[in-house]
């Protein structure tokens, strides 16, 4: 376990020293600027839309994180850890904890702004259930996005063009899936494969308050999808080797 | 300890290995030699389980720690010290003694003053030394060396050979791919040549049974490189080191002197 912990720390250091976090961070700041420039806004619907945006940003982060470790260095660490599985689990943990950190930023920013602006940002007071609901929904979307981006690594897909276009296409379809299925019902038999982000987030867009039952259901569905993607990533990488 | 059974490896329909069988015991040191692109590095990676063979199996005792020195150590944003600290911690080495241990190794390889420089600014030779140091932080059961000396200076090469001989005494299995005959002579018990997708035990000459001598030459202004000895020369800052078999010593020396080099020393390689 210590080995995986040290590996995750090492990945953070590598990521921090690379410039790969800069663009997603700027995009996130721009999103904040746009989303919180018109007052007042609805708590639940804002957190839901933010979850969708976060999903897209995290797909990008998941994709760019794949290039931070040179292949030779990966080989050295896999041998050192004496287990490919441990190495890939370490990668998943890194992406998972990174998702958690970005989620906390995305949740704290509006809350802080709300209290700093004399409680003018949202249409009503923020309750603990809003924080918990927002945290669970955003984290699940963020984790799912990161796993979706992370699955398409240079190791698993050698062709650069496919590696970049496929996750972006998957992410965009995930966000508009509910609309596609409404227009072409038969597409649901194919589109079940892309993460059901729009369907799940759609449960909350017209709600005034988060309902814990719905939130737990949404969290469970999104996390299961994310974990399935993580397992596919681990096993696929193990099969493909170098 | 390591057994390769009927290994076949194909890349883009080109057969790299064709039904290779090989057994390596604990503590054995073997070198794989052959032309560029013959599959030496691939063989090391197959042994380590980093590359899958197209057919055949690799049997490796469980729980064996393998360390790997790659041919080209990557340039990274991390400083060498930071990188080595992480590697040491992943090796479960104690954080208290780790910096001292790293410094000691870095001093031995003459890179102590480069530890705080980001690795992306280090030269090829210095990076290669960092690659060696990371593999020596903790004594492995199996050490894989892929052209370990590429770019390293003469003094560091001697330190490296000394370290490998210490590891051999500790029963570490050393497998390497290399082109330098003197390294093969100094480290390998057995030499395998990869030819046309097959592995054959190389002849005694390649296996280091023949006495070899080193001659140290310094360059004069009119010095030229004799065609006959091009492949045996290793260049240094002031001149070069010529490694030849005993029977060729006299002829090599005369030709080098005639080509404008000055002899400054000579010794049997085994005496170093």
CSV table of C-alpha atoms in Angstrom, one decimal:
chain,number,residue,atom,x,y,z
A,1,UNK,CA,0.0,0.0,0.0
A,2,UNK,CA,2.9,2.3,0.8
A,3,UNK,CA,4.3,1.7,-2.6
A,4,UNK,CA,1.0,2.8,-4.3
A,5,UNK,CA,0.8,5.8,-2.0
A,6,UNK,CA,4.4,6.8,-3.0
A,7,UNK,CA,3.5,6.2,-6.7
A,8,UNK,CA,0.4,8.5,-6.4
A,9,UNK,CA,2.5,11.2,-4.8
A,10,UNK,CA,5.1,10.8,-7.6
A,11,UNK,CA,2.3,11.1,-10.2
A,12,UNK,CA,1.1,14.4,-8.6
A,13,UNK,CA,4.6,15.8,-8.6
A,14,UNK,CA,5.0,14.8,-12.3
A,15,UNK,CA,1.6,16.4,-13.1
A,16,UNK,CA,2.3,19.6,-11.2
A,17,UNK,CA,5.7,20.0,-13.0
A,18,UNK,CA,4.2,19.4,-16.4
A,19,UNK,CA,2.2,22.3,-18.0
A,20,UNK,CA,-0.7,20.0,-18.7
A,21,UNK,CA,-2.9,21.3,-15.9
A,22,UNK,CA,-2.7,24.9,-17.1
A,23,UNK,CA,-5.3,24.8,-19.9
A,24,UNK,CA,-8.0,22.8,-18.0
A,25,UNK,CA,-7.4,25.3,-15.1
A,26,UNK,CA,-7.9,28.3,-17.4
A,27,UNK,CA,-11.0,26.7,-18.9
A,28,UNK,CA,-12.4,26.1,-15.4
A,29,UNK,CA,-11.8,29.8,-14.5
A,30,UNK,CA,-13.6,30.8,-17.7
A,31,UNK,CA,-16.5,28.5,-16.8
A,32,UNK,CA,-16.7,30.1,-13.3
A,33,UNK,CA,-16.7,33.6,-14.8
A,34,UNK,CA,-19.5,32.7,-17.2
A,35,UNK,CA,-21.7,30.7,-14.9
A,36,UNK,CA,-21.6,33.0,-11.9
A,37,UNK,CA,-21.9,36.3,-13.7
A,38,UNK,CA,-25.7,36.4,-13.7
A,39,UNK,CA,-27.4,36.5,-10.3
A,40,UNK,CA,-29.3,34.9,-8.7
A,41,UNK,CA,-29.1,31.3,-9.8
A,42,UNK,CA,-30.8,28.1,-8.7
A,43,UNK,CA,-28.7,25.9,-6.4
A,44,UNK,CA,-29.6,22.5,-7.7
A,45,UNK,CA,-29.8,23.3,-11.3
A,46,UNK,CA,-26.4,25.2,-11.1
A,47,UNK,CA,-24.7,22.2,-9.4
A,48,UNK,CA,-26.2,19.9,-12.0
A,49,UNK,CA,-25.0,21.9,-15.0
A,50,UNK,CA,-21.6,22.3,-13.3
A,51,UNK,CA,-21.4,18.5,-13.0
A,52,UNK,CA,-21.9,18.2,-16.8
A,53,UNK,CA,-19.2,20.9,-17.4
A,54,UNK,CA,-16.9,19.2,-14.9
A,55,UNK,CA,-17.4,15.9,-16.7
A,56,UNK,CA,-16.2,17.4,-20.0
A,57,UNK,CA,-13.2,19.2,-18.3
A,58,UNK,CA,-12.2,16.0,-16.6
A,59,UNK,CA,-12.3,14.0,-19.8
A,60,UNK,CA,-9.6,16.5,-21.0
A,61,UNK,CA,-7.6,16.2,-17.8
A,62,UNK,CA,-7.9,12.4,-18.0
A,63,UNK,CA,-6.6,12.4,-21.6
A,64,UNK,CA,-3.7,14.8,-20.9
A,65,UNK,CA,-2.6,12.9,-17.7
A,66,UNK,CA,-1.8,9.9,-19.8
A,67,UNK,CA,1.2,11.5,-21.4
A,68,UNK,CA,3.0,12.7,-18.2
A,69,UNK,CA,5.0,9.5,-17.6
A,70,UNK,CA,7.5,8.4,-20.3
A,71,UNK,CA,7.1,4.8,-21.4
A,72,UNK,CA,10.6,3.8,-20.2
A,73,UNK,CA,9.8,5.3,-16.8
A,74,UNK,CA,6.6,3.3,-16.7
A,75,UNK,CA,8.5,0.1,-17.3
A,76,UNK,CA,11.0,0.9,-14.5
A,77,UNK,CA,8.1,1.6,-12.0
A,78,UNK,CA,6.1,-1.5,-13.1
A,79,UNK,CA,9.1,-3.7,-12.4
A,80,UNK,CA,9.8,-1.9,-9.2
A,81,UNK,CA,6.3,-2.4,-8.0
A,82,UNK,CA,6.4,-6.1,-9.0
A,83,UNK,CA,2.9,-5.8,-10.3
A,84,UNK,CA,1.3,-4.3,-13.3
A,85,UNK,CA,-2.0,-4.2,-11.5
A,86,UNK,CA,-0.6,-2.2,-8.6
A,87,UNK,CA,0.8,0.3,-11.1
A,88,UNK,CA,-2.5,0.8,-13.0
A,89,UNK,CA,-4.5,0.9,-9.7
A,90,UNK,CA,-2.1,3.7,-8.6
A,91,UNK,CA,-2.9,5.6,-11.8
A,92,UNK,CA,-6.6,5.2,-11.2
A,93,UNK,CA,-6.2,6.4,-7.6
A,94,UNK,CA,-4.2,9.4,-8.9
A,95,UNK,CA,-7.0,10.3,-11.4
A,96,UNK,CA,-9.7,9.6,-8.7
A,97,UNK,CA,-8.1,11.9,-6.1
A,98,UNK,CA,-7.5,14.5,-8.8
A,99,UNK,CA,-11.2,14.4,-9.6
A,100,UNK,CA,-11.9,14.9,-5.9
A,101,UNK,CA,-9.7,17.9,-5.7
A,102,UNK,CA,-11.2,19.6,-8.8
A,103,UNK,CA,-14.7,18.7,-7.4
A,104,UNK,CA,-13.9,20.5,-4.1
A,105,UNK,CA,-12.8,23.6,-6.0
A,106,UNK,CA,-15.9,23.6,-8.2
A,107,UNK,CA,-18.1,23.2,-5.1
A,108,UNK,CA,-16.3,25.6,-2.8
A,109,UNK,CA,-16.0,28.5,-5.3
A,110,UNK,CA,-19.8,29.3,-5.7
A,111,UNK,CA,-20.4,28.7,-2.0
A,112,UNK,CA,-17.6,31.1,-1.0
A,113,UNK,CA,-18.8,33.6,-3.6
A,114,UNK,CA,-22.4,33.3,-2.3
A,115,UNK,CA,-21.3,34.1,1.3
A,116,UNK,CA,-18.9,36.9,0.1
A,117,UNK,CA,-21.7,38.5,-1.9
A,118,UNK,CA,-24.1,38.8,0.9
A,119,UNK,CA,-25.9,35.5,0.0
A,120,UNK,CA,-26.9,37.0,-3.4
A,121,UNK,CA,-25.5,34.3,-5.7
A,122,UNK,CA,-28.2,31.7,-5.2
A,123,UNK,CA,-31.9,32.1,-5.1
A,124,UNK,CA,-32.0,30.6,-1.6
A,125,UNK,CA,-29.8,29.7,1.3
A,126,UNK,CA,-27.4,26.7,0.9
A,127,UNK,CA,-28.2,23.7,3.1
A,128,UNK,CA,-26.0,20.8,4.1
A,129,UNK,CA,-28.0,18.6,1.7
A,130,UNK,CA,-27.1,20.9,-1.2
A,131,UNK,CA,-23.4,20.5,-0.3
A,132,UNK,CA,-23.6,16.8,0.1
A,133,UNK,CA,-25.7,16.4,-3.1
A,134,UNK,CA,-23.5,18.7,-5.1
A,135,UNK,CA,-20.4,17.0,-3.9
A,136,UNK,CA,-21.6,13.5,-4.7
A,137,UNK,CA,-23.0,14.5,-8.1
A,138,UNK,CA,-20.0,16.5,-9.1
A,139,UNK,CA,-17.5,14.0,-7.9
A,140,UNK,CA,-19.2,11.1,-9.7
A,141,UNK,CA,-19.3,13.1,-13.0
A,142,UNK,CA,-15.7,14.2,-12.5
A,143,UNK,CA,-14.5,10.7,-11.7
A,144,UNK,CA,-16.4,9.3,-14.7
A,145,UNK,CA,-14.9,12.0,-17.0
A,146,UNK,CA,-11.4,11.3,-15.8
A,147,UNK,CA,-11.8,7.6,-16.3
A,148,UNK,CA,-13.3,8.1,-19.8
A,149,UNK,CA,-10.3,10.3,-20.7
A,150,UNK,CA,-7.9,8.0,-19.0
A,151,UNK,CA,-8.9,4.9,-20.8
A,152,UNK,CA,-7.6,6.2,-24.1
A,153,UNK,CA,-3.9,6.2,-23.4
A,154,UNK,CA,-0.9,5.8,-25.8
A,155,UNK,CA,-0.5,2.3,-24.4
A,156,UNK,CA,-4.1,1.2,-25.2
A,157,UNK,CA,-4.6,3.1,-28.5
A,158,UNK,CA,-1.5,3.6,-30.5
A,159,UNK,CA,-3.1,5.8,-33.2
A,160,UNK,CA,-2.9,9.4,-32.1
A,161,UNK,CA,-5.9,10.7,-34.1
A,162,UNK,CA,-8.2,8.0,-32.7
A,163,UNK,CA,-6.8,8.6,-29.2
A,164,UNK,CA,-7.8,12.2,-29.3
A,165,UNK,CA,-11.1,12.1,-31.3
A,166,UNK,CA,-12.7,9.0,-29.6
A,167,UNK,CA,-12.9,10.3,-26.0
A,168,UNK,CA,-14.0,13.8,-27.2
A,169,UNK,CA,-16.7,12.2,-29.3
A,170,UNK,CA,-17.8,9.9,-26.4
A,171,UNK,CA,-17.9,12.8,-24.0
A,172,UNK,CA,-20.0,15.0,-26.3
A,173,UNK,CA,-22.4,12.1,-27.0
A,174,UNK,CA,-22.7,11.4,-23.3
A,175,UNK,CA,-23.7,15.0,-22.7
A,176,UNK,CA,-26.3,15.1,-25.4
A,177,UNK,CA,-27.4,11.5,-25.2
A,178,UNK,CA,-30.8,12.2,-23.7
A,179,UNK,CA,-31.6,14.5,-26.7
A,180,UNK,CA,-30.3,11.9,-29.3
A,181,UNK,CA,-32.4,9.2,-27.7
A,182,UNK,CA,-35.5,11.4,-27.7
A,183,UNK,CA,-35.1,12.2,-31.4
A,184,UNK,CA,-34.0,8.7,-32.5
A,185,UNK,CA,-35.4,6.2,-29.9
A,186,UNK,CA,-33.7,3.2,-31.6
A,187,UNK,CA,-30.3,4.8,-30.8
A,188,UNK,CA,-30.7,3.8,-27.1
A,189,UNK,CA,-29.6,0.3,-28.1
A,190,UNK,CA,-26.2,1.6,-29.1
A,191,UNK,CA,-25.8,4.6,-26.9
A,192,UNK,CA,-26.1,2.7,-23.7
A,193,UNK,CA,-22.4,2.2,-24.1
A,194,UNK,CA,-21.5,5.9,-23.5
A,195,UNK,CA,-21.8,7.1,-19.9
A,196,UNK,CA,-25.3,8.2,-19.0
A,197,UNK,CA,-24.2,11.6,-17.7
A,198,UNK,CA,-27.0,13.6,-19.3
A,199,UNK,CA,-29.7,11.2,-18.2
A,200,UNK,CA,-28.6,11.2,-14.6
A,201,UNK,CA,-27.9,14.9,-14.3
A,202,UNK,CA,-31.3,15.5,-16.0
A,203,UNK,CA,-33.0,14.1,-12.9
A,204,UNK,CA,-32.0,17.2,-11.0
A,205,UNK,CA,-32.2,20.2,-13.4
A,206,UNK,CA,-35.8,21.1,-12.4
A,207,UNK,CA,-35.5,20.1,-8.7
A,208,UNK,CA,-35.6,22.8,-6.0
A,209,UNK,CA,-33.8,20.5,-3.5
A,210,UNK,CA,-31.6,17.5,-3.8
A,211,UNK,CA,-33.4,14.3,-2.8
A,212,UNK,CA,-31.0,11.9,-1.1
A,213,UNK,CA,-32.5,8.8,-2.7
A,214,UNK,CA,-32.0,10.2,-6.2
A,215,UNK,CA,-28.6,11.5,-5.4
A,216,UNK,CA,-27.4,8.1,-4.1
A,217,UNK,CA,-28.9,6.4,-7.2
A,218,UNK,CA,-27.2,8.9,-9.5
A,219,UNK,CA,-23.9,8.6,-7.6
A,220,UNK,CA,-24.1,4.8,-7.7
A,221,UNK,CA,-24.8,4.6,-11.5
A,222,UNK,CA,-22.1,7.1,-12.4
A,223,UNK,CA,-19.5,5.5,-10.1
A,224,UNK,CA,-20.3,2.0,-11.5
A,225,UNK,CA,-19.7,3.3,-15.0
A,226,UNK,CA,-16.5,5.0,-13.8
A,227,UNK,CA,-15.3,1.9,-12.0
A,228,UNK,CA,-16.1,-0.3,-15.1
A,229,UNK,CA,-14.0,2.1,-17.2
A,230,UNK,CA,-11.2,1.9,-14.7
A,231,UNK,CA,-11.3,-1.9,-14.7
A,232,UNK,CA,-11.2,-1.9,-18.5
A,233,UNK,CA,-8.3,0.5,-18.5
A,234,UNK,CA,-6.3,-1.7,-16.0
A,235,UNK,CA,-7.0,-5.0,-17.8
A,236,UNK,CA,-6.6,-3.5,-21.3
A,237,UNK,CA,-3.2,-2.0,-20.4
A,238,UNK,CA,-2.1,-5.3,-18.9
A,239,UNK,CA,-3.0,-7.1,-22.1
A,240,UNK,CA,-1.5,-4.5,-24.5
A,241,UNK,CA,1.8,-4.3,-22.5
A,242,UNK,CA,4.5,-2.3,-24.3
B,1,UNK,CA,14.9,-19.3,-12.2
B,2,UNK,CA,14.1,-17.8,-15.6
B,3,UNK,CA,13.0,-20.1,-18.4
B,4,UNK,CA,12.0,-19.1,-21.9
B,5,UNK,CA,10.1,-21.9,-23.6
B,6,UNK,CA,9.6,-21.8,-27.4
B,7,UNK,CA,9.5,-18.0,-27.6
B,8,UNK,CA,8.4,-16.6,-30.9
B,9,UNK,CA,8.1,-12.8,-31.4
B,10,UNK,CA,6.8,-11.1,-34.5
B,11,UNK,CA,6.7,-7.4,-35.2
B,12,UNK,CA,4.7,-6.3,-38.2
B,13,UNK,CA,4.9,-9.8,-39.7
B,14,UNK,CA,8.7,-9.8,-39.2
B,15,UNK,CA,10.0,-12.6,-37.1
B,16,UNK,CA,12.3,-11.3,-34.4
B,17,UNK,CA,12.6,-14.5,-32.4
B,18,UNK,CA,11.9,-17.9,-33.8
B,19,UNK,CA,11.4,-20.6,-31.2
B,20,UNK,CA,13.9,-19.5,-28.5
B,21,UNK,CA,14.6,-21.7,-25.5
B,22,UNK,CA,16.8,-20.4,-22.7
B,23,UNK,CA,17.3,-21.1,-19.0
B,24,UNK,CA,19.0,-18.8,-16.6
B,25,UNK,CA,19.9,-19.6,-13.0
B,26,UNK,CA,19.9,-17.4,-10.0
B,27,UNK,CA,23.2,-15.5,-9.8
B,28,UNK,CA,24.1,-16.2,-13.4
B,29,UNK,CA,25.2,-13.2,-15.5
B,30,UNK,CA,24.6,-13.4,-19.2
B,31,UNK,CA,25.1,-11.0,-22.1
B,32,UNK,CA,23.1,-10.8,-25.3
B,33,UNK,CA,25.0,-9.5,-28.3
B,34,UNK,CA,24.1,-9.0,-31.9
B,35,UNK,CA,23.6,-6.4,-34.5
B,36,UNK,CA,21.4,-3.3,-34.0
B,37,UNK,CA,17.7,-4.3,-34.2
B,38,UNK,CA,18.3,-8.0,-33.7
B,39,UNK,CA,16.0,-8.0,-30.7
B,40,UNK,CA,18.4,-7.7,-27.7
B,41,UNK,CA,16.3,-5.1,-25.9
B,42,UNK,CA,13.0,-6.9,-26.8
B,43,UNK,CA,14.4,-10.1,-25.3
B,44,UNK,CA,15.1,-8.3,-22.0
B,45,UNK,CA,11.6,-6.9,-22.0
B,46,UNK,CA,10.1,-10.3,-22.8
B,47,UNK,CA,12.1,-11.8,-19.8
B,48,UNK,CA,10.8,-8.9,-17.6
B,49,UNK,CA,7.2,-9.5,-18.8
B,50,UNK,CA,7.0,-6.0,-20.3
B,51,UNK,CA,6.5,-7.3,-23.8
B,52,UNK,CA,4.4,-10.3,-24.6
B,53,UNK,CA,5.8,-13.0,-26.9
B,54,UNK,CA,3.7,-13.9,-29.9
B,55,UNK,CA,4.0,-17.5,-28.9
B,56,UNK,CA,5.7,-19.4,-26.0
B,57,UNK,CA,6.0,-18.8,-22.3
B,58,UNK,CA,8.3,-17.1,-19.9
B,59,UNK,CA,8.6,-18.8,-16.5
B,60,UNK,CA,9.9,-16.6,-13.8
B,61,UNK,CA,10.0,-17.3,-10.1
B,62,UNK,CA,7.4,-15.3,-8.3
B,63,UNK,CA,8.3,-12.4,-6.0
B,64,UNK,CA,11.6,-11.7,-7.6
B,65,UNK,CA,12.5,-8.0,-7.7
B,66,UNK,CA,13.6,-6.9,-11.2
B,67,UNK,CA,15.4,-3.6,-11.8
B,68,UNK,CA,16.0,-2.2,-15.3
B,69,UNK,CA,18.5,0.1,-16.7
B,70,UNK,CA,17.1,1.3,-20.1
B,71,UNK,CA,19.2,2.3,-23.1
B,72,UNK,CA,17.8,5.8,-23.2
B,73,UNK,CA,16.8,7.2,-19.8
B,74,UNK,CA,14.0,9.7,-20.3
B,75,UNK,CA,14.3,13.4,-19.7
B,76,UNK,CA,11.9,14.6,-17.1
B,77,UNK,CA,10.9,17.8,-15.3
B,78,UNK,CA,11.8,16.3,-11.9
B,79,UNK,CA,15.2,16.8,-10.5
B,80,UNK,CA,17.4,13.7,-10.3
B,81,UNK,CA,17.3,13.8,-6.5
B,82,UNK,CA,13.5,14.1,-6.3
B,83,UNK,CA,13.2,11.2,-8.9
B,84,UNK,CA,15.6,9.0,-7.0
B,85,UNK,CA,13.9,9.7,-3.7
B,86,UNK,CA,10.5,8.6,-5.1
B,87,UNK,CA,12.1,5.5,-6.6
B,88,UNK,CA,13.8,4.7,-3.3
B,89,UNK,CA,10.5,5.2,-1.4
B,90,UNK,CA,8.8,2.8,-3.9
B,91,UNK,CA,11.5,0.4,-3.1
B,92,UNK,CA,10.5,0.7,0.6
B,93,UNK,CA,13.8,2.1,1.6
B,94,UNK,CA,13.9,4.2,4.8
B,95,UNK,CA,13.3,7.9,4.2
B,96,UNK,CA,16.0,8.7,6.8
B,97,UNK,CA,18.9,7.0,5.1
B,98,UNK,CA,17.7,7.4,1.5
B,99,UNK,CA,19.2,10.9,0.7
B,100,UNK,CA,22.6,9.8,2.1
B,101,UNK,CA,22.5,6.6,0.1
B,102,UNK,CA,21.6,8.5,-3.1
B,103,UNK,CA,24.4,11.0,-2.5
B,104,UNK,CA,26.9,8.2,-2.0
B,105,UNK,CA,26.0,6.5,-5.3
B,106,UNK,CA,25.9,9.9,-7.1
B,107,UNK,CA,29.4,10.7,-5.9
B,108,UNK,CA,30.6,7.4,-7.0
B,109,UNK,CA,29.2,8.1,-10.5
B,110,UNK,CA,30.4,11.7,-10.5
B,111,UNK,CA,26.9,13.2,-10.7
B,112,UNK,CA,26.5,14.5,-7.1
B,113,UNK,CA,26.6,18.1,-8.3
B,114,UNK,CA,23.8,17.4,-10.8
B,115,UNK,CA,21.2,16.0,-8.4
B,116,UNK,CA,19.3,19.2,-8.0
B,117,UNK,CA,19.1,19.9,-11.7
B,118,UNK,CA,15.9,19.0,-13.5
B,119,UNK,CA,16.6,15.8,-15.5
B,120,UNK,CA,15.5,17.5,-18.8
B,121,UNK,CA,18.7,19.6,-18.6
B,122,UNK,CA,21.1,16.7,-18.1
B,123,UNK,CA,23.3,15.2,-20.8
B,124,UNK,CA,22.7,11.8,-22.2
B,125,UNK,CA,25.6,10.3,-20.2
B,126,UNK,CA,24.4,11.9,-16.9
B,127,UNK,CA,20.9,10.7,-17.5
B,128,UNK,CA,22.2,7.2,-18.1
B,129,UNK,CA,24.0,7.4,-14.8
B,130,UNK,CA,20.8,8.3,-13.1
B,131,UNK,CA,19.2,5.3,-14.8
B,132,UNK,CA,22.0,3.1,-13.3
B,133,UNK,CA,21.7,4.7,-9.8
B,134,UNK,CA,17.9,4.1,-9.6
B,135,UNK,CA,18.5,0.5,-10.4
B,136,UNK,CA,21.2,0.2,-7.6
B,137,UNK,CA,19.2,1.9,-4.9
B,138,UNK,CA,18.0,-1.4,-3.7
B,139,UNK,CA,19.7,-4.7,-4.5
B,140,UNK,CA,17.4,-6.5,-7.0
B,141,UNK,CA,17.2,-10.3,-7.6
B,142,UNK,CA,17.5,-9.7,-11.3
B,143,UNK,CA,19.1,-6.7,-13.0
B,144,UNK,CA,18.4,-6.0,-16.6
B,145,UNK,CA,20.9,-3.8,-18.4
B,146,UNK,CA,20.1,-2.4,-21.8
B,147,UNK,CA,23.2,-0.8,-23.2
B,148,UNK,CA,24.0,0.5,-19.7
B,149,UNK,CA,27.2,2.3,-20.6
B,150,UNK,CA,26.0,4.4,-23.5
B,151,UNK,CA,27.3,7.9,-23.1
B,152,UNK,CA,29.1,7.3,-19.8
B,153,UNK,CA,32.7,8.5,-19.3
B,154,UNK,CA,35.6,6.0,-18.7
B,155,UNK,CA,35.8,6.5,-15.0
B,156,UNK,CA,32.1,5.9,-14.5
B,157,UNK,CA,32.3,2.8,-16.7
B,158,UNK,CA,34.9,1.4,-14.3
B,159,UNK,CA,32.7,2.2,-11.3
B,160,UNK,CA,29.8,0.5,-13.1
B,161,UNK,CA,31.8,-2.6,-13.8
B,162,UNK,CA,33.0,-2.7,-10.2
B,163,UNK,CA,29.3,-2.4,-8.9
B,164,UNK,CA,28.2,-5.2,-11.2
B,165,UNK,CA,31.0,-7.4,-9.9
B,166,UNK,CA,29.8,-6.7,-6.4
B,167,UNK,CA,26.2,-7.6,-7.3
B,168,UNK,CA,27.5,-10.9,-8.9
B,169,UNK,CA,29.1,-11.7,-5.5
B,170,UNK,CA,25.7,-11.2,-3.9
B,171,UNK,CA,24.1,-13.7,-6.3
B,172,UNK,CA,22.2,-11.1,-8.3
B,173,UNK,CA,21.2,-12.4,-11.8
B,174,UNK,CA,22.5,-9.9,-14.4
B,175,UNK,CA,21.2,-9.9,-17.9
B,176,UNK,CA,22.4,-7.4,-20.3
B,177,UNK,CA,22.4,-6.4,-23.9
B,178,UNK,CA,25.5,-4.5,-25.1
B,179,UNK,CA,28.0,-3.9,-27.8
B,180,UNK,CA,31.1,-3.2,-25.7
B,181,UNK,CA,33.3,-6.3,-25.6
B,182,UNK,CA,35.2,-5.2,-22.5
B,183,UNK,CA,31.9,-4.9,-20.6
B,184,UNK,CA,30.9,-8.4,-21.7
B,185,UNK,CA,34.3,-9.7,-20.7
B,186,UNK,CA,34.1,-8.0,-17.3
B,187,UNK,CA,30.6,-9.1,-16.3
B,188,UNK,CA,29.1,-11.9,-18.3
B,189,UNK,CA,29.6,-15.6,-17.4
B,190,UNK,CA,27.8,-16.5,-20.6
B,191,UNK,CA,27.5,-14.7,-23.9
B,192,UNK,CA,24.6,-15.4,-26.2
B,193,UNK,CA,24.5,-14.1,-29.7
B,194,UNK,CA,21.2,-13.3,-31.4
B,195,UNK,CA,21.4,-14.3,-35.1
B,196,UNK,CA,18.5,-14.6,-37.5
B,197,UNK,CA,15.9,-14.9,-34.7
B,198,UNK,CA,17.9,-17.6,-32.8
B,199,UNK,CA,20.0,-17.5,-29.7
B,200,UNK,CA,23.3,-19.3,-29.8
B,201,UNK,CA,26.0,-19.5,-27.2
B,202,UNK,CA,28.7,-17.3,-28.6
B,203,UNK,CA,32.2,-18.6,-29.3
B,204,UNK,CA,34.9,-18.4,-26.5
B,205,UNK,CA,36.4,-15.4,-28.1
B,206,UNK,CA,33.2,-13.4,-27.5
B,207,UNK,CA,32.8,-15.0,-24.2
B,208,UNK,CA,35.9,-13.4,-22.9
B,209,UNK,CA,38.2,-16.4,-22.8
B,210,UNK,CA,40.9,-14.6,-24.8
B,211,UNK,CA,43.2,-12.2,-22.9
B,212,UNK,CA,42.6,-8.6,-23.9
B,213,UNK,CA,44.8,-5.6,-23.4
B,214,UNK,CA,44.0,-2.0,-23.1
B,215,UNK,CA,46.3,0.7,-24.5
B,216,UNK,CA,45.9,4.3,-23.6
B,217,UNK,CA,46.8,6.8,-26.4
B,218,UNK,CA,46.8,10.5,-26.4
B,219,UNK,CA,46.1,12.5,-29.5
B,220,UNK,CA,48.7,14.6,-31.4
B,221,UNK,CA,47.8,17.3,-33.9
B,222,UNK,CA,48.3,15.0,-36.9
B,223,UNK,CA,46.6,12.0,-35.3
B,224,UNK,CA,44.5,9.9,-37.6
B,225,UNK,CA,42.2,7.0,-36.9
B,226,UNK,CA,43.4,3.7,-38.4
B,227,UNK,CA,40.7,1.8,-40.3
B,228,UNK,CA,41.8,-1.6,-38.8
B,229,UNK,CA,41.1,-0.5,-35.2
B,230,UNK,CA,38.1,1.8,-35.6
B,231,UNK,CA,35.8,-0.7,-33.9
B,232,UNK,CA,38.1,-1.3,-30.9
B,233,UNK,CA,38.5,2.4,-30.0
B,234,UNK,CA,36.8,4.2,-27.2
B,235,UNK,CA,37.4,7.9,-27.3
B,236,UNK,CA,38.1,10.0,-24.2
B,237,UNK,CA,38.7,13.7,-23.7
B,238,UNK,CA,42.5,13.5,-24.3
B,239,UNK,CA,42.7,10.6,-26.6
B,240,UNK,CA,41.4,7.0,-26.8
B,241,UNK,CA,41.5,3.6,-25.3
B,242,UNK,CA,42.3,0.7,-27.6
B,243,UNK,CA,41.2,-2.8,-26.6
B,244,UNK,CA,42.7,-5.7,-28.6
B,245,UNK,CA,43.5,-9.3,-28.2
B,246,UNK,CA,46.9,-10.3,-27.0
B,247,UNK,CA,48.0,-11.5,-30.4
B,248,UNK,CA,47.1,-8.2,-32.0
B,249,UNK,CA,48.8,-5.9,-29.5
B,250,UNK,CA,52.1,-5.4,-31.3
B,251,UNK,CA,50.5,-4.7,-34.7
B,252,UNK,CA,47.9,-2.4,-33.2
B,253,UNK,CA,50.5,-0.4,-31.3
B,254,UNK,CA,52.7,0.1,-34.3
B,255,UNK,CA,49.8,1.2,-36.5
B,256,UNK,CA,48.5,3.6,-33.9
B,257,UNK,CA,51.9,5.2,-33.4
B,258,UNK,CA,52.3,5.5,-37.2
B,259,UNK,CA,48.9,7.1,-37.3
B,260,UNK,CA,50.1,9.9,-35.0
B,261,UNK,CA,49.0,8.7,-31.6
B,262,UNK,CA,51.3,8.7,-28.5
B,263,UNK,CA,51.2,5.6,-26.2
B,264,UNK,CA,50.8,6.5,-22.5
B,265,UNK,CA,50.0,3.2,-20.9
B,266,UNK,CA,49.0,-0.5,-21.4
B,267,UNK,CA,47.5,-3.2,-19.2
B,268,UNK,CA,45.7,-6.5,-19.2
B,269,UNK,CA,41.9,-5.8,-18.8
B,270,UNK,CA,41.6,-8.5,-16.2
B,271,UNK,CA,44.1,-6.6,-14.0
B,272,UNK,CA,41.8,-3.6,-13.6
